[in-house]
Short mmCIF file of C-alpha atoms in Angstrom, two decimals:
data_model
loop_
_atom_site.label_atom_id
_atom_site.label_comp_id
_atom_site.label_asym_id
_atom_site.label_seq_id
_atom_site.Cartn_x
_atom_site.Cartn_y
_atom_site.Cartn_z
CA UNK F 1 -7.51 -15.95 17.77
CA UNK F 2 -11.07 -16.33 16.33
CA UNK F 3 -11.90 -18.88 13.22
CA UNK F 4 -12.69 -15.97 11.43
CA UNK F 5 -9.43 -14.13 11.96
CA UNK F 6 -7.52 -17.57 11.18
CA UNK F 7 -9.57 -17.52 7.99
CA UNK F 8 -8.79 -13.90 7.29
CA UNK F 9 -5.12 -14.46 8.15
CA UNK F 10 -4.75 -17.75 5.73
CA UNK F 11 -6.65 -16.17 2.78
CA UNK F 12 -4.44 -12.53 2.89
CA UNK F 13 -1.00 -14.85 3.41
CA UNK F 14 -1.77 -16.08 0.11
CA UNK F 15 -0.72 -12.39 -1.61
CA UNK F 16 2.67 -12.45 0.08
CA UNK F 17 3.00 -16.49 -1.34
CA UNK F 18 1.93 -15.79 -4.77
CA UNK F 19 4.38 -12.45 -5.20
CA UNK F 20 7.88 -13.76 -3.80
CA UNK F 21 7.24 -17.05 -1.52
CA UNK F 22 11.24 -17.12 -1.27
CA UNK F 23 11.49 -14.05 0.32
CA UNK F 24 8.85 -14.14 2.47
CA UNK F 25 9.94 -17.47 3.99
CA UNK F 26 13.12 -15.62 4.38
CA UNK F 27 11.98 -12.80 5.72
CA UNK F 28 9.63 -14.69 8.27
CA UNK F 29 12.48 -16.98 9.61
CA UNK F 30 14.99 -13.36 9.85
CA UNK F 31 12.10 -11.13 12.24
CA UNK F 32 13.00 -12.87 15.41
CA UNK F 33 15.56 -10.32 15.86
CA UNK F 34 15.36 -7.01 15.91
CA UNK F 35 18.63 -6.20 13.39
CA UNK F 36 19.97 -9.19 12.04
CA UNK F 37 22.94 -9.02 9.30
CA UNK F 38 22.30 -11.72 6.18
CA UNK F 39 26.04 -10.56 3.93
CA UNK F 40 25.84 -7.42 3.02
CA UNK F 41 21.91 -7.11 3.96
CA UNK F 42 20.78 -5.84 7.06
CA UNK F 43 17.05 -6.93 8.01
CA UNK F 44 15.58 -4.53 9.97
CA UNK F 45 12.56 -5.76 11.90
CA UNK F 46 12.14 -4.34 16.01
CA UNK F 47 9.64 -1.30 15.98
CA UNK F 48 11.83 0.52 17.73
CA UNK F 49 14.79 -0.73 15.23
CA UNK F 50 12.14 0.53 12.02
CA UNK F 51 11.57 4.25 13.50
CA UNK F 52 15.37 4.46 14.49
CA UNK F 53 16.34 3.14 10.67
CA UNK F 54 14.03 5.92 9.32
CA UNK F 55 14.56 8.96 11.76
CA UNK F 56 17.68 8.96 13.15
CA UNK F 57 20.22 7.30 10.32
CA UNK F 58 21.58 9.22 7.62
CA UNK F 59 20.42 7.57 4.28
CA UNK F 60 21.85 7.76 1.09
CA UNK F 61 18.74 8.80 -1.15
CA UNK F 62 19.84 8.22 -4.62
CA UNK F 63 21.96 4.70 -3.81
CA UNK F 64 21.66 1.84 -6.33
CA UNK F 65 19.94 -0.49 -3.79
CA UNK F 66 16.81 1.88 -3.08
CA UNK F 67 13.55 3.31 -3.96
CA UNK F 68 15.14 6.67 -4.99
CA UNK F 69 17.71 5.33 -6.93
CA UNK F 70 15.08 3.05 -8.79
CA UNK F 71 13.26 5.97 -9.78
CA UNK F 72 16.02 7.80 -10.74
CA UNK F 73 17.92 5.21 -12.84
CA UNK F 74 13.75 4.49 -14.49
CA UNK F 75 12.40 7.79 -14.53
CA UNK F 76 14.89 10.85 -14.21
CA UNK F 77 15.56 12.83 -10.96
CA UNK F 78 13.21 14.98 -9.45
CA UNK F 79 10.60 12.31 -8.32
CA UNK F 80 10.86 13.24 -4.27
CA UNK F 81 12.05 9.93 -3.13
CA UNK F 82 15.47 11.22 -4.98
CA UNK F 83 15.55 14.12 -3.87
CA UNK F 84 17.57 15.61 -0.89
CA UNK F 85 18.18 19.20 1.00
CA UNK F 86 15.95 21.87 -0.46
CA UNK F 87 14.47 20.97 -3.18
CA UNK F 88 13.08 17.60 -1.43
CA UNK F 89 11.77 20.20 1.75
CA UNK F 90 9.81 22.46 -1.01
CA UNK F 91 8.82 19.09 -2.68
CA UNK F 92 7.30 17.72 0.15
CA UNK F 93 5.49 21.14 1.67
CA UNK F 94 3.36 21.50 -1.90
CA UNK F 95 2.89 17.66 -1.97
CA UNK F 96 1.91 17.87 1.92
CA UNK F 97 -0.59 20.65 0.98
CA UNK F 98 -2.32 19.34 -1.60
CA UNK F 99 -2.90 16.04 0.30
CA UNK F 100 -4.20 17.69 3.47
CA UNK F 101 -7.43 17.47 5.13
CA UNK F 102 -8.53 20.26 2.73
CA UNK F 103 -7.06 18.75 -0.23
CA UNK F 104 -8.45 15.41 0.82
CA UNK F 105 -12.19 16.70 1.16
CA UNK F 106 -11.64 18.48 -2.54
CA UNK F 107 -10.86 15.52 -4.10
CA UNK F 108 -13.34 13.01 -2.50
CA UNK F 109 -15.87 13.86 -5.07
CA UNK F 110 -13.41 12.61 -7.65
CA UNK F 111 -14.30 8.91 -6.27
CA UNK F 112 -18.03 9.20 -4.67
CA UNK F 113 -19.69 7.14 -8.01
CA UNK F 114 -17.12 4.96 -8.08
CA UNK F 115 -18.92 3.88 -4.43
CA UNK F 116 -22.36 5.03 -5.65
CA UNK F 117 -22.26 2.56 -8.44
CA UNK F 118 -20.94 -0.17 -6.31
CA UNK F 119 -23.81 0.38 -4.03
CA UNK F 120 -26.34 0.20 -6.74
CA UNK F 121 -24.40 -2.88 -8.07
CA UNK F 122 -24.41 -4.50 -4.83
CA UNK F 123 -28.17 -3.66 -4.15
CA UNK F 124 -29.02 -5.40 -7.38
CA UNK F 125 -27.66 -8.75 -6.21
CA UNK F 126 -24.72 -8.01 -8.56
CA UNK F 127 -21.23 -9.13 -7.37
CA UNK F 128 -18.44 -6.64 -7.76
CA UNK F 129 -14.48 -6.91 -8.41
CA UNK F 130 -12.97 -4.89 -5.74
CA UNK F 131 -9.84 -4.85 -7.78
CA UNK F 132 -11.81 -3.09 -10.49
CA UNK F 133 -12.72 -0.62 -7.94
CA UNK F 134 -9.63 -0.13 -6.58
CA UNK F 135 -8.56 1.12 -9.90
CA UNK F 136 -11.31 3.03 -10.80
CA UNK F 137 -10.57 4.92 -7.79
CA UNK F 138 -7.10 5.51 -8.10
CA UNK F 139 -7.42 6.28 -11.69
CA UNK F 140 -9.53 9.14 -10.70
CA UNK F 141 -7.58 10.20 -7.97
CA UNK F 142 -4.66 10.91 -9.59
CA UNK F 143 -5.92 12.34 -12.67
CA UNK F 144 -7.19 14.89 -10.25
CA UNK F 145 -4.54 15.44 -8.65
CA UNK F 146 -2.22 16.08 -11.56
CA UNK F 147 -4.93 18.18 -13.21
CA UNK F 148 -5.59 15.66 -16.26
CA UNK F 149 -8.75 15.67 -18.03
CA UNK F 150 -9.64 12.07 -19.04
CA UNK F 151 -12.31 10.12 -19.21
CA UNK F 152 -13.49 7.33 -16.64
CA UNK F 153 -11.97 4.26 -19.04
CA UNK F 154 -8.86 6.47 -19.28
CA UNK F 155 -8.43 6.68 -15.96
CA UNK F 156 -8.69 2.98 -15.11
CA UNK F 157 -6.47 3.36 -17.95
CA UNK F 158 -3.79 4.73 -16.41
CA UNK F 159 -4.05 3.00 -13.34
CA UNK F 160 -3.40 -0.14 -15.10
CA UNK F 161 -0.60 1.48 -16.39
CA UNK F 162 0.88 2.58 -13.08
CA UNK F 163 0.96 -1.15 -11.89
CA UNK F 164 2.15 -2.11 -14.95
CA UNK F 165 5.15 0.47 -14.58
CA UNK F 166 5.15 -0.55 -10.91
CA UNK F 167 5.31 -4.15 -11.62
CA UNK F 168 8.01 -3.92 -14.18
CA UNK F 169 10.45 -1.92 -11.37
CA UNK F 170 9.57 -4.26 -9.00
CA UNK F 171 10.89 -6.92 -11.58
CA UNK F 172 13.85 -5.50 -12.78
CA UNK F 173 15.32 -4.03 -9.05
CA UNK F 174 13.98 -7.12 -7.27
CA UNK F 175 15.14 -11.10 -7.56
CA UNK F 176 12.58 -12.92 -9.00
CA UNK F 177 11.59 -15.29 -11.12
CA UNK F 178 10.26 -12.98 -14.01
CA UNK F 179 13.41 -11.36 -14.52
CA UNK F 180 12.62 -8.36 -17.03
CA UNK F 181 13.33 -5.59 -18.40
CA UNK F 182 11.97 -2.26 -17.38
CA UNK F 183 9.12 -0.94 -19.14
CA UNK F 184 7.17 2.38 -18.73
CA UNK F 185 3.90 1.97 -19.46
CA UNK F 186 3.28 5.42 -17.96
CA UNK F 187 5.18 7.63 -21.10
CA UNK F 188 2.10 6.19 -23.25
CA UNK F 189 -1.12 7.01 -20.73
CA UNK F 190 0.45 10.29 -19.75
CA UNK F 191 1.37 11.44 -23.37
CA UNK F 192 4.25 13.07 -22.20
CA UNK F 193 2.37 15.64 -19.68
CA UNK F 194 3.73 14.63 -16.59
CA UNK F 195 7.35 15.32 -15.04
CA UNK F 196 9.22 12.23 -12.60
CA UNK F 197 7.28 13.40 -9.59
CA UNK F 198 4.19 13.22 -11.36
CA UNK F 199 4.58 9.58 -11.94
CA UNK F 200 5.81 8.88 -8.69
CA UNK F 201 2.37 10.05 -7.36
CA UNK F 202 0.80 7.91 -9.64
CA UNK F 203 2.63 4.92 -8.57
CA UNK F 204 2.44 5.70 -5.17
CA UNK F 205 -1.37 6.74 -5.59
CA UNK F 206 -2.38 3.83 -7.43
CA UNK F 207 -0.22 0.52 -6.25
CA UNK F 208 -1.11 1.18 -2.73
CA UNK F 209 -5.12 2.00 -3.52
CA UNK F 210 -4.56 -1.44 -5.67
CA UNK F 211 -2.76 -3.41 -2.51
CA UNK F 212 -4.79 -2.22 0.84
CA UNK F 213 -8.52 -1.71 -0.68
CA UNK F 214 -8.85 -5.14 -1.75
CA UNK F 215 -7.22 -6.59 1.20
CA UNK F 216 -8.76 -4.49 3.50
CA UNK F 217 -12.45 -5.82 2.44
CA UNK F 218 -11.45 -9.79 2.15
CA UNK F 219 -10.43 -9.01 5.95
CA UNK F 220 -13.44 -7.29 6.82
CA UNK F 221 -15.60 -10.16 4.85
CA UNK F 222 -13.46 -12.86 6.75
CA UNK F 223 -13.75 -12.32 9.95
CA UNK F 224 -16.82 -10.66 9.70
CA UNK F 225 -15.57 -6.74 10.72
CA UNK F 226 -19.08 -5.31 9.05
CA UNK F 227 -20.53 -3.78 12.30
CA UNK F 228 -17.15 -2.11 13.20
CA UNK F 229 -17.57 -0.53 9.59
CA UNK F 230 -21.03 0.24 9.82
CA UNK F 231 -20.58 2.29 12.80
CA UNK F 232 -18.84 5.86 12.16
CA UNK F 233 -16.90 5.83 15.80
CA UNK F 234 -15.43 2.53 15.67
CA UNK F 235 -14.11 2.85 11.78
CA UNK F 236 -11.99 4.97 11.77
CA UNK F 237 -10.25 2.69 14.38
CA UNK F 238 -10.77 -0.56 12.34
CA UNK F 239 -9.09 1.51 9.04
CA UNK F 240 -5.96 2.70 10.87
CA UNK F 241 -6.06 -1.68 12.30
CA UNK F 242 -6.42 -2.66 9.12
CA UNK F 243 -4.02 -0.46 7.61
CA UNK F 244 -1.34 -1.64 10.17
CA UNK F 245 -2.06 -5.49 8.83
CA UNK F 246 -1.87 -5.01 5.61
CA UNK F 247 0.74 -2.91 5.72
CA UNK F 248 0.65 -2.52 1.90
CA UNK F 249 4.42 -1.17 1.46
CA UNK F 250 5.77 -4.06 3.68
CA UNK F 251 9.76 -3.70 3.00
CA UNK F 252 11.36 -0.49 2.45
CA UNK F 253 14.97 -0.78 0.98
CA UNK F 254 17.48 1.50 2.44
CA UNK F 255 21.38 2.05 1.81
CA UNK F 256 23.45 4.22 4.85
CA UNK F 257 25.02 7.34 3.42
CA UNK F 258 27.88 6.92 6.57
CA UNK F 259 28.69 4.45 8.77
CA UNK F 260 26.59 3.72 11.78
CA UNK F 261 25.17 1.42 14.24
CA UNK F 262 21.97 -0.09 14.69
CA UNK F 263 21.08 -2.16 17.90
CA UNK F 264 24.81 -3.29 17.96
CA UNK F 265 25.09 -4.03 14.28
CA UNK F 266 27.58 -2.42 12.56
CA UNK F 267 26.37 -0.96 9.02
CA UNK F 268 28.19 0.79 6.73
CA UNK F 269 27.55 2.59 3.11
CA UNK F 270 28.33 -0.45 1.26
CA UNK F 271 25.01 -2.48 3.31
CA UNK F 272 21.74 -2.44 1.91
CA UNK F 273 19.01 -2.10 4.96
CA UNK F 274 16.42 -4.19 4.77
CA UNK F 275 13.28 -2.25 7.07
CA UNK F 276 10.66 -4.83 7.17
CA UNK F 277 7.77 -2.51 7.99
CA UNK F 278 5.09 -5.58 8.20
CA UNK F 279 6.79 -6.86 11.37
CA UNK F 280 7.87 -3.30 12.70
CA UNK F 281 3.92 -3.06 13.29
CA UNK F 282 3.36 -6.37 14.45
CA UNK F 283 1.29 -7.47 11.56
CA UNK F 284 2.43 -10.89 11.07
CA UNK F 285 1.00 -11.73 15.05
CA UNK F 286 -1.69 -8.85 15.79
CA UNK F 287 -4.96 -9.39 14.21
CA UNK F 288 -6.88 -6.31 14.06
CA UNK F 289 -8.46 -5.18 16.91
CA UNK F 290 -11.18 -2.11 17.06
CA UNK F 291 -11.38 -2.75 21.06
CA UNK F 292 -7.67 -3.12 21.89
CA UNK F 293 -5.81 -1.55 18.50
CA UNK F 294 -2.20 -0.79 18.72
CA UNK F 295 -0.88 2.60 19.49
CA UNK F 296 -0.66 5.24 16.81
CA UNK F 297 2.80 5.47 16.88
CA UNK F 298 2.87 1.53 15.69
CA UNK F 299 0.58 2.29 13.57
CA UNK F 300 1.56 5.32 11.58
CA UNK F 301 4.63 3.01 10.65
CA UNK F 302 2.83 1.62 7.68
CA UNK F 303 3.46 5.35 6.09
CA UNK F 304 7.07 5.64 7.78
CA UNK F 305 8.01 7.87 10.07
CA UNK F 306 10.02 11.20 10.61
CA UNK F 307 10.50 13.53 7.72
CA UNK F 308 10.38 11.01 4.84
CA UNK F 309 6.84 9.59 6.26
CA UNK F 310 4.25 9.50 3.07
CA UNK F 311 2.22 12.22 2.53
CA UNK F 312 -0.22 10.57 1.15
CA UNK F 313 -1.52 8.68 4.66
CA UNK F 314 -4.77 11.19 4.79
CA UNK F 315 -5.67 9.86 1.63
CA UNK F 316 -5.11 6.21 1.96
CA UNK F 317 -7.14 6.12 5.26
CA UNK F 318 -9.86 8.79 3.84
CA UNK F 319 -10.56 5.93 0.86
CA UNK F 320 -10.59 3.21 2.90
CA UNK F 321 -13.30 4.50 5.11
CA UNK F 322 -15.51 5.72 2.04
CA UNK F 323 -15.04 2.10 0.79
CA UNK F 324 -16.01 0.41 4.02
CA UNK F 325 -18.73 2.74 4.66
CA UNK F 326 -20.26 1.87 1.41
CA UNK F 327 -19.95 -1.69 1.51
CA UNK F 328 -20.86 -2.46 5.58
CA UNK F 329 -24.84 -2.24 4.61
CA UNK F 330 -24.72 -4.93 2.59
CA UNK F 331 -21.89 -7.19 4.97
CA UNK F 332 -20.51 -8.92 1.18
CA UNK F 333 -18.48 -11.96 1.29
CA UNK F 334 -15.97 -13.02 -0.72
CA UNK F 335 -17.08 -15.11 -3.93
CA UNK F 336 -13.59 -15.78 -5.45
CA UNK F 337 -10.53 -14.48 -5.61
CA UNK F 338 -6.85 -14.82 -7.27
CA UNK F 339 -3.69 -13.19 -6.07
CA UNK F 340 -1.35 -11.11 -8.62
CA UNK F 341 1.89 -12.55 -8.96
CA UNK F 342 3.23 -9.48 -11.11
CA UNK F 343 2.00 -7.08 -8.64
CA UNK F 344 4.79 -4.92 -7.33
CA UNK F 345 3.06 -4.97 -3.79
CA UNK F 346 1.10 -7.67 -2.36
CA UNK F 347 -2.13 -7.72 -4.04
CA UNK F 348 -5.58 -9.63 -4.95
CA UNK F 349 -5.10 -9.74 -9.01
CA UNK F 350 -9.30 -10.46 -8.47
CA UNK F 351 -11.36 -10.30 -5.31
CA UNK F 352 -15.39 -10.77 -6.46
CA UNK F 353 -17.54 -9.69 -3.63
CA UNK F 354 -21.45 -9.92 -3.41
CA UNK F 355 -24.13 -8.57 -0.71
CA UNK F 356 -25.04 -11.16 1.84
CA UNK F 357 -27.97 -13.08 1.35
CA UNK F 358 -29.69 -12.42 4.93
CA UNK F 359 -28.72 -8.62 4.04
CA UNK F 360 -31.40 -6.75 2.77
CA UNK F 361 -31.06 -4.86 -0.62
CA UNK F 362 -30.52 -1.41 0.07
CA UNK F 363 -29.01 0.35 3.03
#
């Protein structure tokens, strides 16, 4: 392992210390085995352990101890994640559809002067808050996509708000040291337009724009990925890599809806499944790797897998690589950063960025 990729490593460990340092630890001393019972927990960490978990075991989908049944108890059914039989198949086939490659390449406008500014920003000798961006994109995104007609401050608006909502979930379902109440932040920015499954998309849209995009470029800056970005074979390779380290949703929390057994263990309805995705795709070890990346079926792990898999994978990689491309001309590095310790998903609370000084200032 490169300097650089130690460096990149050290500096993205600090999200996962700032958020839940307990857990992690935890977590980190459990992934030696592939299924490994802690009480009634069940920390799932093998690959093959992960895809099994989310393909071939009957989950309950409303349970106390999961994301559905967060959502639920926070937000009202109908959200997808709590939904099950047919109205979670006709769910998913309109969500898949307007998230497709077609859907995608409609809505990429939505976010082009987010990265046209930055540019220009950039090219000044300005430095930029990727965290910023990250909202303003997400913001955008899913006012688009839920056909609301706000303004660019009301978009980063609402993004705020989603990881505000986000935050406060994460706080209320999760052990932690700000034990609080749950707050939705959401009712006020959507002024009562948008149903549950509206406001899942915007927490889904906006947490993991908010976790991956800054990430993703203090990476890049780190261990110096800029001419894998700069070049439109190899990035699409480094996103999917850098993707798979992040991995910006790294624990899924799962109940059984019957009994089972996983890799010899035992689990019943009364267990709550721990799938640590983040060691699933061997992000913890593998540094990202544009020459030798892991397979696809690794990778696509960071969205799930099966059925339940997020739709919303198209998208996430399709920003990423706008982001990149924009920023590889100028090569930035990373002026200063802080890590958000309310973040519901391991995140930069500020990551400043500014153009190289040997780069020259404009593309």
């Amino acid at each position: 392992m490169s300097s650089d990729h130690t460096r990149a490593r050290r500096r993205d460990r600090r999200v996962y210390l700032a958020s839940h340092p307990v857990l992690f630890a935890a977590f980190a001393a459990l992934r030696r085995s592939p299924v490994r019972r802690a009480g009634s927990r069940v920390v799932v960490s093998g690959t093959d352990a992960v895809r099994r978990t989310l393909t071939e075991i009957r989950l309950d989908r409303v349970a106390e101890r999961t994301t559905g049944g967060a959502i639920r108890r926070h937000e009202g059914s109908g959200a997808l994640f709590d939904q099950t039989g047919d109205a979670h198949r006709l769910a998913r086939r309109d969500l898949a559809r307007r998230l497709d490659s077609r859907g995608v390449a409609q809505l990429r406008p939505v976010w082009r002067p987010v990265l046209d500014e930055m540019r220009a920003a950039l090219a000044r000798g300005d430095e930029i808050d990727l965290c910023d961006v990250a909202d303003q994109i997400s913001g955008r995104t899913t006012a688009a996509l839920l056909g609301l007609e706000l303004t660019p401050a009301e978009c980063v608006e609402l993004a705020r708000a989603a990881r505000r909502t986000a935050s406060s979930a994460a706080a209320a379902e999760v052990p932690s040291w700000r034990r609080l109440g749950f707050r939705d932040d959401l009712v006020d920015a959507f002024d009562g337009r948008v149903d549950p499954l509206g406001k899942m998309l915007a927490l889904a849209a906006v947490n993991t724009t908010y976790a991956a995009v800054p990430r993703a470029v203090a990476w890049a800056a780190d261990a110096d990925l800029w001419p894998d970005a700069l070049d439109p074979v190899r990035r699409p390779v480094l996103v999917a890599e850098l993707l798979r380290v992040l991995a910006p949703t790294p624990l899924l929390p799962r109940v059984p809806a019957a009994a089972a057994e996983l890799d010899g263990c035992p689990i019943t309805p009364d267990d709550q499944l721990l799938v640590m995705v983040r060691h699933a795709v061997e992000a913890h070890r593998r540094d990202p790797d544009v020459d030798a990346p892991a397979s696809p079926a690794i990778g696509q792990l960071v969205f799930g897998a099966g059925a339940h898999a997020c739709p919303g994978a198209h998208l996430a990689r399709t920003q990423l690589d706008d982001v990149l491309a924009a920023l590889a001309p100028y090569a930035p590095r990373v002026v200063r950063c802080a890590a958000d310790r309310r973040a519901a998903l391991p995140a930069w609370r500020t990551l400043v960025v500014a153009a190289r000084s040997d780069v020259g200032s404009s593309p």
